[in-house]
Coordinates of C-alpha atoms in Angstrom, one line a residue:
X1 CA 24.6 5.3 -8.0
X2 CA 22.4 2.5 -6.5
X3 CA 25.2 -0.1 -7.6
X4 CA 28.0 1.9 -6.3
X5 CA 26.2 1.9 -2.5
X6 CA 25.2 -1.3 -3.0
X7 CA 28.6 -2.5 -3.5
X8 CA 30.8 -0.2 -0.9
X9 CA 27.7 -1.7 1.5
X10 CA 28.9 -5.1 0.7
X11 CA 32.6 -4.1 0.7
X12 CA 32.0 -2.9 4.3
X13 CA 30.0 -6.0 5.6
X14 CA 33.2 -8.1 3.9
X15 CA 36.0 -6.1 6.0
X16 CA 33.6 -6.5 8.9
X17 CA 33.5 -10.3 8.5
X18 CA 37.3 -10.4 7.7
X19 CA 37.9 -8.3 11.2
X20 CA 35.7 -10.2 12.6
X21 CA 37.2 -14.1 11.4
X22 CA 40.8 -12.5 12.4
X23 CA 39.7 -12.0 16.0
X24 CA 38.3 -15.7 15.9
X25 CA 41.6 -17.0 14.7
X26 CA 43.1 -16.0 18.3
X27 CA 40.5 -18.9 19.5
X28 CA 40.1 -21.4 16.0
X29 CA 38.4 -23.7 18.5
X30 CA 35.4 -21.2 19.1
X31 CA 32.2 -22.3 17.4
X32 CA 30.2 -18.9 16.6
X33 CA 27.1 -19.8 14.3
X34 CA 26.6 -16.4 12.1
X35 CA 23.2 -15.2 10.8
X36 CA 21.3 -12.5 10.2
X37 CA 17.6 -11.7 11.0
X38 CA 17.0 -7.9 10.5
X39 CA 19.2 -4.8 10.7
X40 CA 20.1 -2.7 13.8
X41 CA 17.0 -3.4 16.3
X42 CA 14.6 -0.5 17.8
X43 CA 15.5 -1.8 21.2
X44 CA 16.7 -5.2 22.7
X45 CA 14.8 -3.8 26.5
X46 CA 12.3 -6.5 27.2
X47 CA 10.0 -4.5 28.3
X48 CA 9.9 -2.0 25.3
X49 CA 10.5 -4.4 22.3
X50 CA 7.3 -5.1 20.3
X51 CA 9.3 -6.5 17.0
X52 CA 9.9 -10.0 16.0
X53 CA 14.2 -9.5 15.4
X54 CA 14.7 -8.0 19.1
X55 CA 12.4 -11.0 20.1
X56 CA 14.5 -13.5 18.5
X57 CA 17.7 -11.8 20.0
X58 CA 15.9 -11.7 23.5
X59 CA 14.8 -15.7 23.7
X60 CA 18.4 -16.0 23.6
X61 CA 19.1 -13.8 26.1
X62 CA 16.9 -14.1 28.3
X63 CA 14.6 -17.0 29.9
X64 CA 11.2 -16.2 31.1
X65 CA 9.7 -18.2 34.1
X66 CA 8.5 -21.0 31.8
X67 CA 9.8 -21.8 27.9
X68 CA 8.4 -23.1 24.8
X69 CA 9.7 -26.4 22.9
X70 CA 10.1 -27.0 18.9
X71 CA 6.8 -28.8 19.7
X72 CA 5.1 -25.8 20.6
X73 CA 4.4 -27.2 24.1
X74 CA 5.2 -25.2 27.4
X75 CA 8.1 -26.4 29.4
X76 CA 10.0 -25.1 32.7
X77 CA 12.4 -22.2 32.1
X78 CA 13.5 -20.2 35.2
X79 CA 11.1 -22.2 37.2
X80 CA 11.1 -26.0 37.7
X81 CA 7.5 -26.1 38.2
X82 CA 4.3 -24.6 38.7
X83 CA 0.5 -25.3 39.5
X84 CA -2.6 -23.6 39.2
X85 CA -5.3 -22.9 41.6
X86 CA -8.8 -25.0 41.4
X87 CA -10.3 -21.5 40.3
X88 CA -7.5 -20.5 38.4
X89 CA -6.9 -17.3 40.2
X90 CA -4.0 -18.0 41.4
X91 CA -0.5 -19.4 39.3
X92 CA 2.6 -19.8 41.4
X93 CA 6.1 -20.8 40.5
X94 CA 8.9 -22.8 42.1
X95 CA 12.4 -21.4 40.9
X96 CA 15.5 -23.6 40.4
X97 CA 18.1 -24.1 42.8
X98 CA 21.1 -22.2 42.2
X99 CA 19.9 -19.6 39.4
X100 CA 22.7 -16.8 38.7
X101 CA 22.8 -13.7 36.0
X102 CA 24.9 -13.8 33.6
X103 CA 27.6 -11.3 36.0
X104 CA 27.4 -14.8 38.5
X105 CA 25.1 -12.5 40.8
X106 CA 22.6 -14.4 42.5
X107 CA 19.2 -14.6 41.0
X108 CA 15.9 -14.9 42.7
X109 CA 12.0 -14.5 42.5
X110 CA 12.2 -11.1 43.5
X111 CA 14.1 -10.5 40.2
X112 CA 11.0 -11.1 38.7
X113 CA 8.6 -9.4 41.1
X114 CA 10.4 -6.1 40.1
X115 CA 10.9 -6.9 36.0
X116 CA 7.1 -7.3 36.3
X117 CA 6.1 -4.7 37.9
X118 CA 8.6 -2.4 35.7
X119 CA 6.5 -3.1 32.4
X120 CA 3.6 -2.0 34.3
X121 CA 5.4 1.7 35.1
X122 CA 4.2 4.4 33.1
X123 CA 8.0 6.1 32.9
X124 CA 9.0 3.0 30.9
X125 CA 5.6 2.9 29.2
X126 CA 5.9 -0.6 27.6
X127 CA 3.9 -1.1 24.1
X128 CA 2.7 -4.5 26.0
X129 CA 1.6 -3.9 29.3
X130 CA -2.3 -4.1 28.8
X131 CA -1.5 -7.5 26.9
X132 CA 0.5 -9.5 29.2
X133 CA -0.3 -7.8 32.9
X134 CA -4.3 -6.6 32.2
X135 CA -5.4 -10.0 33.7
X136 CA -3.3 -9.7 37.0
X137 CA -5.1 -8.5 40.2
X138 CA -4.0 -5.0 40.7
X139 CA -2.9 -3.7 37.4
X140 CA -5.2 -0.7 37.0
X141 CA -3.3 0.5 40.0
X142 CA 0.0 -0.3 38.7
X143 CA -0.6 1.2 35.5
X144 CA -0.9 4.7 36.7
X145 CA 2.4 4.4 39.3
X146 CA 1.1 2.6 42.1
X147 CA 3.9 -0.7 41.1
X148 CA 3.4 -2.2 44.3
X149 CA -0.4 -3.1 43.9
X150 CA 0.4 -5.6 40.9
X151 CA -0.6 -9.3 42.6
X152 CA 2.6 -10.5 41.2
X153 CA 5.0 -11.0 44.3
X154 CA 8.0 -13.1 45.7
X155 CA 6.6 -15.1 48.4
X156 CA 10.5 -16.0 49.1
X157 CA 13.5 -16.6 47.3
X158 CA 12.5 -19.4 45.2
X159 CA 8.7 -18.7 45.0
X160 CA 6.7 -16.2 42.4
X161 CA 3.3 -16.1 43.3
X162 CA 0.3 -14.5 40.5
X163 CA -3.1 -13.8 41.5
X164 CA -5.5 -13.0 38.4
X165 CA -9.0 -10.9 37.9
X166 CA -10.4 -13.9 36.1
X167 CA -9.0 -17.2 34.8
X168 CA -6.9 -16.9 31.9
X169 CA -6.4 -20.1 29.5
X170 CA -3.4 -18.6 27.5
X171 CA -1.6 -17.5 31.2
X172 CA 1.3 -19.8 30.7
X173 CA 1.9 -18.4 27.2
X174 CA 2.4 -15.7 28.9
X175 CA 4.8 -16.5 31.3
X176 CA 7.2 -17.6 29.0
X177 CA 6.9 -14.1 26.3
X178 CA 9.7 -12.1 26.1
X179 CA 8.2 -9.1 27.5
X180 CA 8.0 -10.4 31.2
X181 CA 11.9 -11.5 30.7
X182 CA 13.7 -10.7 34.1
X183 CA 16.1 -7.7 34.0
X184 CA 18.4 -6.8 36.6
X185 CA 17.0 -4.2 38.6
X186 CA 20.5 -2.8 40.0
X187 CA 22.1 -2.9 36.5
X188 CA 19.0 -0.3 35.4
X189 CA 19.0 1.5 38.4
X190 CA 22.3 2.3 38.1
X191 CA 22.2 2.8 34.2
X192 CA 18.6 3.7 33.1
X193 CA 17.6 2.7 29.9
X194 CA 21.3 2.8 28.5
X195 CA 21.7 -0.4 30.4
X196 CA 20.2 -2.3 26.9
X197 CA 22.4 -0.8 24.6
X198 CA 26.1 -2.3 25.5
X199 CA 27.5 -5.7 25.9
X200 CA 29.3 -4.3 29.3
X201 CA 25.8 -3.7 30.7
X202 CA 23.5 -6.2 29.3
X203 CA 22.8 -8.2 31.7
X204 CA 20.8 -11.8 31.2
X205 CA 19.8 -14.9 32.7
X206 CA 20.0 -17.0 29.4
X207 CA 21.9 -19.3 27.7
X208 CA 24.1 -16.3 26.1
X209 CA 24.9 -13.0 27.2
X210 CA 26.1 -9.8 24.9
X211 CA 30.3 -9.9 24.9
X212 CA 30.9 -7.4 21.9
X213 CA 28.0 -5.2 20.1
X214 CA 29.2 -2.5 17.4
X215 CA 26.1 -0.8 16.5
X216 CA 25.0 -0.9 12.6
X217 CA 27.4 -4.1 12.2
X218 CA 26.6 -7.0 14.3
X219 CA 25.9 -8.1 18.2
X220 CA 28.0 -10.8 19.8
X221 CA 26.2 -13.2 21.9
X222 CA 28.0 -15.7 23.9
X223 CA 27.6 -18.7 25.9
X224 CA 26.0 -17.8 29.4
X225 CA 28.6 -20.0 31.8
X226 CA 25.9 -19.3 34.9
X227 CA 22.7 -20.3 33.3
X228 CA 21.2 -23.0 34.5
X229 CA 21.5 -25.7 31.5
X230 CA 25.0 -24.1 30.1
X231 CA 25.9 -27.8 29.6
X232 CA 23.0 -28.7 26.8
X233 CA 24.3 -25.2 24.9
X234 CA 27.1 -26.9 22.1
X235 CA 27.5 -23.2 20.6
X236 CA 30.5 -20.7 22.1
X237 CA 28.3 -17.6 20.4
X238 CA 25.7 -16.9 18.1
X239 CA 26.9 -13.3 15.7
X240 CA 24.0 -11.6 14.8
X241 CA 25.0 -9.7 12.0
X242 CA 22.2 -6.4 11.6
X243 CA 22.2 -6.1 7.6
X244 CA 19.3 -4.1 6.4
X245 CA 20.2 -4.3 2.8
X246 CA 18.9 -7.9 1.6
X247 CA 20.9 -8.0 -1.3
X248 CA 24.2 -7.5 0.8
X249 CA 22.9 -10.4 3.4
X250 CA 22.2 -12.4 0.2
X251 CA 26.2 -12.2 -0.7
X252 CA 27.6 -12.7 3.0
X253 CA 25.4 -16.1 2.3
X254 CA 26.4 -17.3 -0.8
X255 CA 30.4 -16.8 0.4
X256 CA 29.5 -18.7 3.6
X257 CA 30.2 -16.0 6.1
X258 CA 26.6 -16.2 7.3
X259 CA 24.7 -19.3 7.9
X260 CA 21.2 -18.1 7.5
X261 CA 19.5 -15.0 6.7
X262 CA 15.8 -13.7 7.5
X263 CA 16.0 -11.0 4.2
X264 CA 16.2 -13.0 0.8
X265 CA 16.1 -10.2 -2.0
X266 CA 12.8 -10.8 -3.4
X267 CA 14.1 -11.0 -7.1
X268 CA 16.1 -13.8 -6.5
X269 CA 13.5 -15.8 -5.1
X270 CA 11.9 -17.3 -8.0
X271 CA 15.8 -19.2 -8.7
X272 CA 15.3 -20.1 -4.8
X273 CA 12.4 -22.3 -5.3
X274 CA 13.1 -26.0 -4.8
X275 CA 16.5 -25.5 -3.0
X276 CA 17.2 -27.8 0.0
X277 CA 18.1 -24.4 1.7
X278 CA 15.5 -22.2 1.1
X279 CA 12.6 -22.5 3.3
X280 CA 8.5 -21.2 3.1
X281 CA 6.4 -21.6 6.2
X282 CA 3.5 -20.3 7.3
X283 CA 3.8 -18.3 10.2
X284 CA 0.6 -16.9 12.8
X285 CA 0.3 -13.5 11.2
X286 CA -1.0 -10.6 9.3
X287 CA 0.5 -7.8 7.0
X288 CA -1.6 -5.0 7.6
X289 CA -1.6 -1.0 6.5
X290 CA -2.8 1.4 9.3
X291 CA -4.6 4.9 8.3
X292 CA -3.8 7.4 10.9
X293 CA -7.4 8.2 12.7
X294 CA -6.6 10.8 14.5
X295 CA -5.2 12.6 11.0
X296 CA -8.3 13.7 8.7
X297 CA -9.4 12.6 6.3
X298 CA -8.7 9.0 8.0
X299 CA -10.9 9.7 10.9
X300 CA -14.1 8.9 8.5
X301 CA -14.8 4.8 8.5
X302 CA -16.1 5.0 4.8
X303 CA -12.4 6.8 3.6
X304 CA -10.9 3.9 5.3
X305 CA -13.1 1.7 4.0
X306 CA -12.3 2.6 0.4
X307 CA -8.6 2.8 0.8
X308 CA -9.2 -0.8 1.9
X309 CA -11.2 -2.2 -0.7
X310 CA -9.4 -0.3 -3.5
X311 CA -6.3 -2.7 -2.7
X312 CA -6.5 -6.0 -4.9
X313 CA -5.2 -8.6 -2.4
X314 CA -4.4 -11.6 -4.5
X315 CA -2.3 -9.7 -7.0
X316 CA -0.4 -8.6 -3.8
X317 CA -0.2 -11.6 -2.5
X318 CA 0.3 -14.2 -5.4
X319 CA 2.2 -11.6 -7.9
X320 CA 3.9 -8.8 -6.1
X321 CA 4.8 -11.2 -3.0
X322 CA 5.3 -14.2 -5.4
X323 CA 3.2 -16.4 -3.6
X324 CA 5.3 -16.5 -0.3
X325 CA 2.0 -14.7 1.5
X326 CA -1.7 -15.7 1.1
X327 CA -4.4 -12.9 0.5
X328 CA -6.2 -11.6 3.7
X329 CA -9.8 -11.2 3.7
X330 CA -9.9 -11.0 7.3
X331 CA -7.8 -9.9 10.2
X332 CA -7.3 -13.3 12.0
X333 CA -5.9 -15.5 9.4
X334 CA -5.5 -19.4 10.0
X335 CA -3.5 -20.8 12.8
X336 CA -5.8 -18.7 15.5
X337 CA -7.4 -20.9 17.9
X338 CA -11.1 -20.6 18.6
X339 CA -12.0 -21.3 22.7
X340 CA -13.3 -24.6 21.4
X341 CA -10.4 -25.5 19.6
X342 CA -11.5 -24.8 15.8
X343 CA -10.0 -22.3 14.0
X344 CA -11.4 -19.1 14.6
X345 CA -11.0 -18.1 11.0
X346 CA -13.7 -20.6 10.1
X347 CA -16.0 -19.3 12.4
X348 CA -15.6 -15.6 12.0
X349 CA -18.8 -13.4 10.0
X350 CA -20.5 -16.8 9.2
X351 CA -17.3 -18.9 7.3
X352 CA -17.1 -15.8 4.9
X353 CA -14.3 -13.4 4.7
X354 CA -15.3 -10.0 5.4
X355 CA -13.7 -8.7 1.9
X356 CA -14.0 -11.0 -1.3
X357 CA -10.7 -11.3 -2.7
X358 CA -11.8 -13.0 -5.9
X359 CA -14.0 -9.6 -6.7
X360 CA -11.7 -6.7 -7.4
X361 CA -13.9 -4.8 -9.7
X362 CA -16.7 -4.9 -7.3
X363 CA -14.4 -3.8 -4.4
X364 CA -13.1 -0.9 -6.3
X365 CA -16.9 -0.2 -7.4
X366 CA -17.6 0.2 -4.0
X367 CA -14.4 2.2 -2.9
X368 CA -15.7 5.0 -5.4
X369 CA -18.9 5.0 -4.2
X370 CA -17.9 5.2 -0.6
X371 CA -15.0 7.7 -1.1
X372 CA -17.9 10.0 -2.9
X373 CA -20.3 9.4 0.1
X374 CA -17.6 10.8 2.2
X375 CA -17.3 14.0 -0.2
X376 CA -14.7 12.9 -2.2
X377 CA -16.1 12.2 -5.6
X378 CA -13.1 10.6 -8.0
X379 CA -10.9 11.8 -4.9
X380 CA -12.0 15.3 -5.4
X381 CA -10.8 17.7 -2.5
X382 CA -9.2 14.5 -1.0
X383 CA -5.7 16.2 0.6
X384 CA -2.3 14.3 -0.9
X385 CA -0.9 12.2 1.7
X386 CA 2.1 9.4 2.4
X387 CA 2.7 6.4 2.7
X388 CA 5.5 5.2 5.3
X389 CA 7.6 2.1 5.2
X390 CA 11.0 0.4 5.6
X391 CA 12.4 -1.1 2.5
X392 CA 12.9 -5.0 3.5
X393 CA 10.8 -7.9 2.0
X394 CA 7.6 -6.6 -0.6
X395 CA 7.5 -3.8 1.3
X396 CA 8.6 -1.1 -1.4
X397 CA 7.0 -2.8 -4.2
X398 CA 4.1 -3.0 -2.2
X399 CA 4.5 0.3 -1.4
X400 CA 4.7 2.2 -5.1
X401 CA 1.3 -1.0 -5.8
X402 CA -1.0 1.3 -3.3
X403 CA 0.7 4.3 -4.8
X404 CA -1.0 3.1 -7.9
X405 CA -4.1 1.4 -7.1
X406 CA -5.3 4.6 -4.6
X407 CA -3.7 6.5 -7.4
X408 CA -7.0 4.9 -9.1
X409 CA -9.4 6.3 -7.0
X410 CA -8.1 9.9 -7.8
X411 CA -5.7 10.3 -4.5
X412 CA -2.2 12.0 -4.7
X413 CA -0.3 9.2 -2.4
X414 CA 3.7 10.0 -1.7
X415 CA 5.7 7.1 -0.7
X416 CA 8.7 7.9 2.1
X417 CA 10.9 4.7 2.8
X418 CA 12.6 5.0 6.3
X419 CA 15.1 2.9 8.0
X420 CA 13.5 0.0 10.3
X421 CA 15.3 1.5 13.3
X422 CA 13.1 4.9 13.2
X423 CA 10.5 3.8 11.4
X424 CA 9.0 1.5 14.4
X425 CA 9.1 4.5 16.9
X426 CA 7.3 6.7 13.8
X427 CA 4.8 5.2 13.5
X428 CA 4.4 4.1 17.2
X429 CA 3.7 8.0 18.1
X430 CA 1.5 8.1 14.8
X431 CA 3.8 10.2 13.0
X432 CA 2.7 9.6 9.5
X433 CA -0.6 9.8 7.5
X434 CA -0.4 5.7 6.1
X435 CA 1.6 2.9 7.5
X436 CA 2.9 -0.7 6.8
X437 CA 2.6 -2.8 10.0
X438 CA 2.0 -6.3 10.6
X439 CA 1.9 -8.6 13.6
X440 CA 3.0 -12.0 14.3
X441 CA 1.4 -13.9 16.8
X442 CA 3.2 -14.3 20.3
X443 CA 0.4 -17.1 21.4
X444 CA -2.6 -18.4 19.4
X445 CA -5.1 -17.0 21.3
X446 CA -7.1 -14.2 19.1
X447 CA -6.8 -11.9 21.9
X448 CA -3.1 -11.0 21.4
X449 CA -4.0 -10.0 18.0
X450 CA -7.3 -8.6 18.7
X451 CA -5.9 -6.2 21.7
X452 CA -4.0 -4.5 19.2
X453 CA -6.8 -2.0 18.4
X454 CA -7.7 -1.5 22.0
X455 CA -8.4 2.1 22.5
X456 CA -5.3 2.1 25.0
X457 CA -2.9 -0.7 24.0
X458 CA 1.0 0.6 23.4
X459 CA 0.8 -1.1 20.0
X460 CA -2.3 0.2 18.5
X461 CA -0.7 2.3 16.1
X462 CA -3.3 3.5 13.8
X463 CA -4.8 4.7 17.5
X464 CA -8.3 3.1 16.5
X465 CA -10.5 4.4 19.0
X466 CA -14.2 2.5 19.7
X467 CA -16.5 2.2 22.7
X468 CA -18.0 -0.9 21.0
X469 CA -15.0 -1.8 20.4
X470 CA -13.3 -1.8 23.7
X471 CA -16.6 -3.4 25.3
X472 CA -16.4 -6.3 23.3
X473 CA -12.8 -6.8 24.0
X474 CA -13.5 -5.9 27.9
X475 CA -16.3 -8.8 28.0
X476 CA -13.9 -11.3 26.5
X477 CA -10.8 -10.7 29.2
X478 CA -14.0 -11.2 32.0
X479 CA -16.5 -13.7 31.2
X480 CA -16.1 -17.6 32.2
X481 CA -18.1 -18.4 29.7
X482 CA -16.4 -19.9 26.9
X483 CA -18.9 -19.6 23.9
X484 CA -19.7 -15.8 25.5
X485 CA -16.0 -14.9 24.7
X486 CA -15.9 -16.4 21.5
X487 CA -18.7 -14.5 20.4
X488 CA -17.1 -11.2 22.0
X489 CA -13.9 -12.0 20.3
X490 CA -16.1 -12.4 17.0
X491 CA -18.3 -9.0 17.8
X492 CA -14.7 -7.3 17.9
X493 CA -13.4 -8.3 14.4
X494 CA -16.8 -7.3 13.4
X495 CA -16.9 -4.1 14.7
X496 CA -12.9 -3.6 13.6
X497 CA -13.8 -4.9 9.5
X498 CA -16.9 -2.7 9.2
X499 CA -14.9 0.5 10.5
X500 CA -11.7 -0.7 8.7
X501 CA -10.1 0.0 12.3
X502 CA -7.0 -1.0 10.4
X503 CA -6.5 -2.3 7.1
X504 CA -5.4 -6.4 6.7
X505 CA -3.7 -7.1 3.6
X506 CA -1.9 -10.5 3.2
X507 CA -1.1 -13.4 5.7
X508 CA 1.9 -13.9 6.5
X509 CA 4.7 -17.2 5.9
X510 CA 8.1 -16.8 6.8
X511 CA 10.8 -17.1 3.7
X512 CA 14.3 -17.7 4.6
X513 CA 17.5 -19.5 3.5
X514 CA 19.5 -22.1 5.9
X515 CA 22.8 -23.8 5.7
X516 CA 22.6 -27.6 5.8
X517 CA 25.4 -27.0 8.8
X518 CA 23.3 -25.8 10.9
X519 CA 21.8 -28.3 13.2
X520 CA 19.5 -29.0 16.3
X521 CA 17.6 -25.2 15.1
X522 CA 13.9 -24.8 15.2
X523 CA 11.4 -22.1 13.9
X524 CA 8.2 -21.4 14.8
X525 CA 5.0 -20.5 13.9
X526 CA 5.5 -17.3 16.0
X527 CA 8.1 -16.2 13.6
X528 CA 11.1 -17.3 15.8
X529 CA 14.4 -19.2 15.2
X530 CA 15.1 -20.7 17.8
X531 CA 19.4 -21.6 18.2
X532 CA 20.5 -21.8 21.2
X533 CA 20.2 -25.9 21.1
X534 CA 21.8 -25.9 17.7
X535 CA 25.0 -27.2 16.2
X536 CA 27.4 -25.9 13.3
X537 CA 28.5 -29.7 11.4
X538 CA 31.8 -29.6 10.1

């Protein structure tokens, strides 16, 4: 039965291409690059995505007031330039001449003023708010509906003007993630949230616009004409074909009718080894499980602490995941940047990871003991409970490994797959009892990991709730004192590990395969493929 679906879902993605490469014949001069980077997204608002695919579909949407090169490095985006304040209170930005929507509607700073203030409104309660707005003057107002009292206002047409709480290093990161993207405040007036789920009302500001979007199939991006830089963009459209099935993306690669794919069926990988198109790198991330706190028996520190160290993390990583992810014995992995510059890995609970991935025995030892502290002795009285995922990546076998290794401890553990499109929103509202999640970094400061588990932040979705917690985190966004918020920043991971706030697994690297034809593209170590510079070579 498996084969059968598998093959009518190939079939299907076939006549798709077929319909698709007829239409392109009307215009054989078009040059639309095809790939594929996840199935149908949760949401392509700026404002309410919080996944890496609608973030890579955004970027080339949208431009934010500043942009990031292949290099890493900040450049100017929307605006031209920008300066900063001797006491770095105050960021302003000088727009471009000229700047239009993608409709050829004028654009201006007060397009930003409102698309800022928006992801501070509690109707359109935005998973990111508290992470890219908490630092800007006036946001505890904003956040409960007074929008106006955000210190993020158009001084003029051409000037954007942000006055901060307290210096913020990482504020330019900032200002060029997806989340503060402009939207078109008449286009969602007059739609509401409908406005980001057709190509007829999808407005952007850049390099490519939505022309044709068929839901479950693909979306149709194509060359912006009014932004600003249309004359560096060689494409006519990027397809963006949303294939949940890896095995079916797999075959629309091999026959050439899609140039790169995000989801390589893991069982094929080990052949993929050593090919000029298949690609490993590491990426500024963590796979992680959340436990459901507010669901007992989760709400107890040592339960979660057992389910933790019950998990053996370099078989996970180096058997089940072939290698392709490192084991996790902390929450921030490599890449994270200390405020001295080091890597705040190496300096976290005194060089040593907080669990010993080299000592499963000894973990498991201790999972008993603590599961039996807890009143659960060999999982006696412990309530069967589920574990929720999509099926993409390791994710299943992963899945049916903690079926087994909690199975261990004497726990009942049901596994329930769910498609990626409800399974974000699930677990968001903390609809299940156990969760896959992960995070990929959106800037290298620890902070916009660490937020995560803030007792209020719209992405902590185990909802992790601690005073100490939140304190530490509160002195970091305040103090000017760089050692000070290092060690808060420290103190938090601390407190997070020892109440196993959330549960990291494996670090994550980023596996994909490219065509040779495609040129000029970039990835990053933010999980990002970057094409709107690229080329297709003939």
């Amino acid at each position: 039965m498996k084969k059968i679906l598998s093959l009518l879902c190939v079939l299907a993605i076939a006549f798709t291409f077929i319909a698709c490469d007829k239409k392109d014949d009307a215009s054989a001069e078009q040059k639309i690059l095809s790939v594929q980077i996840g199935p149908n997204p949760e949401t392509i608002d700026p404002a309410l995505n919080s996944a890496v695919d609608g973030g890579n579909m955004l970027l080339h949407a949208f431009e934010c007031l500043l942009a990031v090169d292949k290099d890493g490095k900040l450049i100017p985006g929307q605006a031209e330039k920008w300066s900063v304040s001797e006491d770095g209170l105050t960021w302003t930005f000088i727009l471009r001449d000229g700047l239009k929507w993608s409709d050829g509607t004028p654009f201006t700073a007060k397009d930003f003023e409102y698309s800022w203030k928006r992801v501070c409104d509690p109707m359109v309660a935005a998973p990111y708010a508290e992470t890219v707005l908490s630092m800007v003057a006036g946001y505890d107002d904003a956040i409960t509906g007074n929008l106006d009292a955000l210190q993020a206002v158009a001084k003029d047409d051409k000037t954007f003007e942000v006055k901060l709480t307290a210096p913020c290093s990482y504020f330019g990161s900032l200002a060029a993630f997806a989340t503060l993207s402009p939207v078109q405040k008449a286009t969602i007036e007059k739609n509401g949230d409908a406005w980001a789920t057709s190509a007829e009302t999808y407005i952007t500001n850049g390099p490519f616009h939505v022309t044709e979007w068929v839901p479950g199939s693909y979306i149709l991006f194509s060359k912006n004409p009014y932004y600003w830089n249309a004359e560096a963009i060689k494409l006519d459209g990027i397809r963006f074909n949303l294939i949940e099935d890896a095995n079916a993306a797999y075959s629309a690669y091999q026959t050439g009718e899609v140039l790169m794919i995000k989801d390589v069926p893991t069982e094929e990988i080990p052949s993929l080894r050593g090919r000029d198109d298949f690609y490993v790198e590491p990426i500024l991330g963590t796979y992680y499980l959340n436990l459901n706190t507010t669901r007992k028996p989760f709400d107890d520190a040592r339960v979660r602490k057992a389910l933790s160290l019950a998990i053996d993390r370099d078989y996970v990583a180096n058997t089940l995941m072939q290698g392709t992810y490192s084991p996790a014995g902390n929450f921030m992995g490599p890449g994270w940047v200390d405020t001295d510059g080091s890597q705040f890995v190496n300096n976290s609970n005194g060089g040593k990871p907080y669990i010993d991935v080299t000592n499963h025995a000894a973990n498991v030892e201790e999972a008993k003991r603590l599961l039996a502290e807890a009143g659960y002795p060999n999982g006696e009285g412990f309530p069967a409970f589920g574990y929720t995922t999509n099926d993409a990546g390791y994710h299943k076998v992963v899945a049916e490994y903690l079926q087994q290794a909690w199975g261990e401890l004497g726990l009942d553990v049901s596994v329930e797959i769910v498609e990626w499109a409800s399974f974000t929103p699930m677990r968001r509202n903390a609809e299940y009892d156990s969760a896959r999640n992960g995070w990929v970094g959106d800037y290298s400061d620890p902070s916009n990991m660490l937020d995560l588990l803030y007792s209020t932040n719209g992405n902590n979705d185990g909802k992790y709730n601690s005073a100490a917690y939140d304190a530490a985190m509160d002195v970091s966004r305040t103090t000017l004192d760089a050692k000070e918020r290092s060690a808060a920043l420290h103190q938090a991971e601390d407190i997070l590990l020892n109440d196993a706030g959330c549960v990291p697994v494996a670090y994550y690297n980023d596996f994909w395969l490219q065509s040779e034809k495609i040129q000029g593209a970039w990835h990053s170590p933010y999980g990002y493929w970057y094409f709107m510079y690229a080329d297709i070579a003939e």
